Amino acid sequence: MLLRCRWRSLIRATDSFSRGKREIMSAQADRYRPAEVEAKWQARWQQAGVFKVSEDPSRPKFYCLEMFPYPSGRIHMGHVRNYCIGDGLARFKRMQGYNVLHPMGWDAFGMPAENAAIANNTHPARWTYDNIEFMRKQLKRLGYSYDWDREFATCDPSYYRWEQLVFLKMWEKDLVYRKLSLVNWCEHCRTVLANEQVEQGLCWRCGEPVGQKRLWGYYFRITRYAEELLEWLDKLPGWPERVKTMQRNWIGKSHGAETHFPLEGREGVIKVFTTRADTLYGATFMSLAPEHPLALELAEGTEQEQAVKEFIDKVARQSYADRADERKKEGVFTGAWCRNPLTGRRMPIYVANFVLMDYGTGAVMAVPTHDQRDFEFAKEYGLPLVEVIVGPDGPIGVENMTQAFTDYGTLINSGPFDGMSSQEAMRAIAAELERRGLGRETVHYRLRDWGISRQRYWGAPIPMIHCEDCGLVPVPEEDLPVVLPLEAQLPPTGGSPLPDLEEWVRVDCPRCGRPARREVDTMDTFVESSWYFARYACPHYDQGPLDPGPTSYWMPVDQYIGGIEHAVLHLLYSRFYTKVLRDLGLIHCDEPFTNLLTQGMVIKDGAKMSKSKGNVVDPDEMVERYGADAVRTFMLFAAPPERDLDWTDQGAEGAYRFLQRLWRVSLAVAEHARGVEPYAGGEKLTGALADLHTKTHQTIKKVGEDISGRFQFNTAIAAVMELVNLISLVEQDAQARQHPAWAAVLREAVEAAVKLISPIAPHIADELWERLGHQGFLIDQPWPSYDEKALVKAEKVVVVQVGGKKRAQLLLPADADDEALRQAALADPGVQKFIAGKEIKKIIVVQGKLVNLVV
RNA sequence: GGCGAAGUGGCGGAACUGGCAGACGCGCCGGACUCAAAAUCCGGUUCCCUUCACGGGAGUGAGGGUUCGAAUCCCUCCUUCGCUACCA
């Protein structure tokens, strides 16, 4: 503020410096025209191949990756933001001396291609590759520093053939298996979904309700890695806590006891998992999920058989979402009984709607006194209650209970375990169960195996063959790839054409040679995206999935950037797949992404952009209007990366104005400082020039720290704006012009500003760099360094408070000691007004910043 | 219901480990340039009181606390937004 005042008076003193006519003419001729500048530099970058990289053991590597796009047709603002953040970082790191890998490609298999192909009477491949062509052009217009030589599309056989090979290796290691089971089925998409792909009972892609279906499918044994996936979350300090929490919850580890309840009148036991073994003496009945295999079996032949059948049918008819919404506890008695393994109590076995087959064992021991759901169920059906846990206030009495007592406490009515705490009892009871062979302490995970079969066409074929005699036979490695037949005609009704494509399906059994049939399911497209990042290290390698040399040089990804929506989908699958590749000896690292940045959405008028709301902003149009550099600058300036960003045209215009200002001021300085070297010490600087020199170095420091620390491009840009504003003032300051080092200090400042903005607005930066008399590209220039000595001003502003309230500010020499500060504060007339007649109890001095007089 | 994040001007957002709240930008207001407009440049812009001016008071969702000093730390509450949800 103080500085400002000084500037104002200076400017006034210069009696409005004005340019001559000639200068105005030339300024017009040299107007900032983003379209020209951007086309020029994009062509030069391409010609020089500046973004091509290869392994270089002499330099530290930095692998910067943004989530690759699905080629849906056009780039949207969300992509633009994602890639602006990544490109800003990649260019910054490159200038800092890292060997930066920054690739781009296409997540090219998927359902929209099939839908679009039907709608437009074309082929998914055609549609996909056309989209890729178009979107690549869009990306190139934005000037991202991708090594385009590494580009690939996952629908290319040269990519998915290696995925098929990995599948076969996984098959050998029993990391894939095929089973018949109840699966999530989306009727709209006509395919199966993995658990992760069902969100609140709805399909993650189309939003339609998901039903249940009994189907054969292939499964990846992700559960085998549950513990490792969980443990490694603690070893990923570069991941947002939010994402790690979501993955932890998804894996859902819980400690408890497996308990066996012997059936009455027949062989066998019902196994349950419980986290509350301490309440076992209170278990008075048993609840089975309607899908539990024993449910019908037990009812068979009893008078309950019909009722059980009807109930199971009723529940089966409910959709996934309806069932989750159903709050009322309902069930029927199966007519069968089991026994409590410790008390021997006869327990009726019910089928209950709230018991889920896909968690635990699908059976729950019911303790109505200490579990709210069991309590409600028991009240509904008049089942007995036994209180076995008491809190500090002692027993409640079952007749007084209006809800279950779910806290931990002390055991009663539990025989030898009476008086134990819940925690003690859980271990003791589990030990007792184990001794009797009726259970044990155990750990349970919520995570299910990853079902990867999709009943779709546009995906990687699963390399398996069904033979009537030999059963399921893997395709021999030498027969890979199993190429997806492109001659298929998509049935207009939806669904996959593969089962009807006889010439493709018919194959000789590799084992017995007799006629057999190919697997017609394709792989979940999340399989492709689970390893593409590693393939970028060696995209053209044709001897295997991954070339060991380059892969071990580049992997893992140092910085991964993308949306939060993949927190438990892509990001969990990729972690799993990386561990599988590691165990197959194909990769050396344990985790794919060392650091993860989850960027916020781009919104408009407070809402997510969508066609229905009519608030979609087209990147091409914005580039046309403001230029790629302005779009990039605004994208990074308007909000910190993790937060949602509100797109406004005025904001983009503001970014454009800033670049224009930078342009004008740089050309002016280029003129003044032609042949002048940047200031490098020497002449003593005074006043405005000293301030600009200091500001230059402070800005270099701040921009570097803001980008590398927290990806705070917004504050980094703000700092460069401040610097440019100051350059503009000094450039016009008549008094400063008199100083012999004027042009040199200006050059130093402008060159710093241009370099600092270059990762963000690379085209204009390169153009100005050239016009400042340099050759080459800024990306090949070292990141500027700052001079510690230049950061400190000769004088500092010291705030004086009285009783914590600001009363004055003093301009004092920077090297003034505490005592000098104290004296200056006490002597200030503005301060004395407030301390007159008061006793000063204490004086707080913060070195070089503040004096607080306590009265 | 559970877990998590966030509440700061008209708006987007700054404020590193407690030390000048509102950087930077948008918008708005005023001025310069112009026949005029656009563009550009300069100045102002948290609110309230007072003033020709100087000045003063309040203020970071609400209330309390710790401290010389709190947007920042602690407690209680409110609101919004995410994710998750009968998890045995």
mmCIF file of C-alpha atoms in Angstrom, chain A residues 126-251:
data_model
loop_
_atom_site.group_PDB
_atom_site.id
_atom_site.type_symbol
_atom_site.label_atom_id
_atom_site.label_comp_id
_atom_site.label_asym_id
_atom_site.label_seq_id
_atom_site.Cartn_x
_atom_site.Cartn_y
_atom_site.Cartn_z
ATOM 1 C CA ARG A 126 -14.563 -45.988 -37.663
ATOM 2 C CA TRP A 127 -16.368 -43.803 -35.157
ATOM 3 C CA THR A 128 -13.560 -44.195 -32.615
ATOM 4 C CA TYR A 129 -10.692 -43.432 -34.981
ATOM 5 C CA ASP A 130 -12.528 -40.440 -36.475
ATOM 6 C CA ASN A 131 -13.023 -39.066 -32.991
ATOM 7 C CA ILE A 132 -9.374 -39.604 -32.179
ATOM 8 C CA GLU A 133 -8.360 -37.656 -35.280
ATOM 9 C CA PHE A 134 -10.586 -34.783 -34.310
ATOM 10 C CA MET A 135 -9.649 -34.705 -30.642
ATOM 11 C CA ARG A 136 -5.936 -34.943 -31.353
ATOM 12 C CA LYS A 137 -6.239 -31.777 -33.422
ATOM 13 C CA GLN A 138 -8.088 -30.111 -30.581
ATOM 14 C CA LEU A 139 -5.350 -31.038 -28.141
ATOM 15 C CA LYS A 140 -2.631 -29.848 -30.487
ATOM 16 C CA ARG A 141 -4.267 -26.459 -30.741
ATOM 17 C CA LEU A 142 -3.835 -26.093 -27.008
ATOM 18 C CA GLY A 143 -0.093 -26.541 -27.299
ATOM 19 C CA TYR A 144 0.449 -29.346 -24.816
ATOM 20 C CA SER A 145 3.982 -30.690 -24.584
ATOM 21 C CA TYR A 146 3.139 -34.309 -25.352
ATOM 22 C CA ASP A 147 5.575 -36.707 -26.910
ATOM 23 C CA TRP A 148 3.113 -37.650 -29.647
ATOM 24 C CA ASP A 149 5.387 -40.431 -30.855
ATOM 25 C CA ARG A 150 4.184 -42.433 -27.878
ATOM 26 C CA GLU A 151 0.494 -42.074 -28.642
ATOM 27 C CA PHE A 152 -1.593 -45.236 -28.899
ATOM 28 C CA ALA A 153 -5.218 -46.306 -28.763
ATOM 29 C CA THR A 154 -6.160 -49.232 -26.561
ATOM 30 C CA CYS A 155 -8.444 -50.687 -29.242
ATOM 31 C CA ASP A 156 -5.401 -51.407 -31.398
ATOM 32 C CA PRO A 157 -4.499 -55.129 -31.463
ATOM 33 C CA SER A 158 -0.865 -54.188 -30.890
ATOM 34 C CA TYR A 159 -1.974 -52.952 -27.478
ATOM 35 C CA TYR A 160 -4.605 -55.422 -26.377
ATOM 36 C CA ARG A 161 -2.632 -58.443 -27.550
ATOM 37 C CA TRP A 162 -0.386 -57.922 -24.538
ATOM 38 C CA GLU A 163 -3.374 -57.600 -22.296
ATOM 39 C CA GLN A 164 -4.502 -60.981 -23.601
ATOM 40 C CA LEU A 165 -1.069 -62.390 -22.875
ATOM 41 C CA VAL A 166 -1.207 -61.070 -19.309
ATOM 42 C CA PHE A 167 -4.650 -62.631 -19.007
ATOM 43 C CA LEU A 168 -3.187 -66.023 -19.934
ATOM 44 C CA LYS A 169 -0.357 -65.601 -17.427
ATOM 45 C CA MET A 170 -2.912 -64.709 -14.809
ATOM 46 C CA TRP A 171 -4.894 -67.787 -15.734
ATOM 47 C CA GLU A 172 -1.808 -69.947 -15.163
ATOM 48 C CA LYS A 173 -1.315 -68.385 -11.744
ATOM 49 C CA ASP A 174 -4.974 -68.768 -10.843
ATOM 50 C CA LEU A 175 -5.405 -65.012 -10.725
ATOM 51 C CA VAL A 176 -8.352 -65.333 -13.119
ATOM 52 C CA TYR A 177 -11.132 -67.852 -12.766
ATOM 53 C CA ARG A 178 -14.522 -68.426 -14.317
ATOM 54 C CA LYS A 179 -17.596 -68.971 -12.227
ATOM 55 C CA LEU A 180 -21.361 -68.948 -12.353
ATOM 56 C CA SER A 181 -22.760 -66.436 -9.967
ATOM 57 C CA LEU A 182 -25.281 -63.781 -9.278
ATOM 58 C CA VAL A 183 -24.075 -60.644 -10.992
ATOM 59 C CA ASN A 184 -25.071 -57.024 -11.402
ATOM 60 C CA TRP A 185 -26.829 -56.733 -14.720
ATOM 61 C CA CYS A 186 -27.635 -53.499 -16.473
ATOM 62 C CA GLU A 187 -30.481 -54.158 -18.886
ATOM 63 C CA HIS A 188 -29.957 -50.840 -20.603
ATOM 64 C CA CYS A 189 -26.293 -51.530 -21.341
ATOM 65 C CA ARG A 190 -27.025 -55.248 -21.738
ATOM 66 C CA THR A 191 -23.997 -56.203 -19.776
ATOM 67 C CA VAL A 192 -22.598 -57.189 -16.424
ATOM 68 C CA LEU A 193 -21.089 -54.656 -14.039
ATOM 69 C CA ALA A 194 -18.442 -55.089 -11.369
ATOM 70 C CA ASN A 195 -19.370 -54.107 -7.821
ATOM 71 C CA GLU A 196 -17.344 -50.925 -8.121
ATOM 72 C CA GLN A 197 -19.379 -49.974 -11.155
ATOM 73 C CA VAL A 198 -22.725 -49.948 -9.344
ATOM 74 C CA GLU A 199 -23.383 -46.636 -7.645
ATOM 75 C CA GLN A 200 -26.346 -46.505 -5.308
ATOM 76 C CA GLY A 201 -27.974 -49.301 -7.171
ATOM 77 C CA LEU A 202 -27.546 -47.588 -10.521
ATOM 78 C CA CYS A 203 -25.242 -48.245 -13.466
ATOM 79 C CA TRP A 204 -22.172 -45.971 -13.299
ATOM 80 C CA ARG A 205 -22.350 -45.283 -16.994
ATOM 81 C CA CYS A 206 -26.006 -44.942 -17.939
ATOM 82 C CA GLY A 207 -27.633 -44.373 -14.539
ATOM 83 C CA GLU A 208 -30.300 -47.039 -15.043
ATOM 84 C CA PRO A 209 -31.249 -49.379 -12.181
ATOM 85 C CA VAL A 210 -29.125 -52.482 -11.922
ATOM 86 C CA GLY A 211 -30.732 -55.903 -11.585
ATOM 87 C CA GLN A 212 -29.477 -59.353 -10.713
ATOM 88 C CA LYS A 213 -28.746 -62.219 -13.007
ATOM 89 C CA ARG A 214 -27.097 -65.592 -12.703
ATOM 90 C CA LEU A 215 -24.286 -65.686 -15.252
ATOM 91 C CA TRP A 216 -20.949 -67.212 -16.040
ATOM 92 C CA GLY A 217 -18.091 -64.776 -15.992
ATOM 93 C CA TYR A 218 -14.354 -64.322 -15.546
ATOM 94 C CA TYR A 219 -13.045 -62.816 -12.339
ATOM 95 C CA PHE A 220 -9.714 -61.280 -11.378
ATOM 96 C CA ARG A 221 -8.659 -62.289 -7.883
ATOM 97 C CA ILE A 222 -8.286 -58.780 -6.547
ATOM 98 C CA THR A 223 -9.276 -60.101 -3.115
ATOM 99 C CA ARG A 224 -5.978 -61.949 -2.964
ATOM 100 C CA TYR A 225 -4.363 -58.504 -2.861
ATOM 101 C CA ALA A 226 -6.844 -56.928 -0.442
ATOM 102 C CA GLU A 227 -4.381 -56.721 2.432
ATOM 103 C CA GLU A 228 -1.555 -55.380 0.292
ATOM 104 C CA LEU A 229 -3.799 -52.831 -1.367
ATOM 105 C CA LEU A 230 -4.871 -51.672 2.062
ATOM 106 C CA GLU A 231 -1.418 -51.620 3.651
ATOM 107 C CA TRP A 232 0.166 -49.723 0.794
ATOM 108 C CA LEU A 233 -2.286 -46.884 1.199
ATOM 109 C CA ASP A 234 -0.257 -45.928 4.261
ATOM 110 C CA LYS A 235 2.833 -45.780 2.073
ATOM 111 C CA LEU A 236 1.363 -43.291 -0.376
ATOM 112 C CA PRO A 237 1.915 -39.924 1.300
ATOM 113 C CA GLY A 238 1.493 -38.214 -2.077
ATOM 114 C CA TRP A 239 -2.156 -39.264 -2.368
ATOM 115 C CA PRO A 240 -5.058 -37.172 -1.125
ATOM 116 C CA GLU A 241 -6.394 -38.436 2.180
ATOM 117 C CA ARG A 242 -9.880 -38.389 0.696
ATOM 118 C CA VAL A 243 -9.062 -40.930 -1.984
ATOM 119 C CA LYS A 244 -7.224 -43.172 0.442
ATOM 120 C CA THR A 245 -10.181 -43.109 2.806
ATOM 121 C CA MET A 246 -12.529 -44.055 0.006
ATOM 122 C CA GLN A 247 -10.314 -46.977 -0.969
ATOM 123 C CA ARG A 248 -9.983 -48.094 2.649
ATOM 124 C CA ASN A 249 -13.750 -48.064 3.022
ATOM 125 C CA TRP A 250 -14.150 -49.920 -0.215
ATOM 126 C CA ILE A 251 -11.708 -52.643 0.796
#
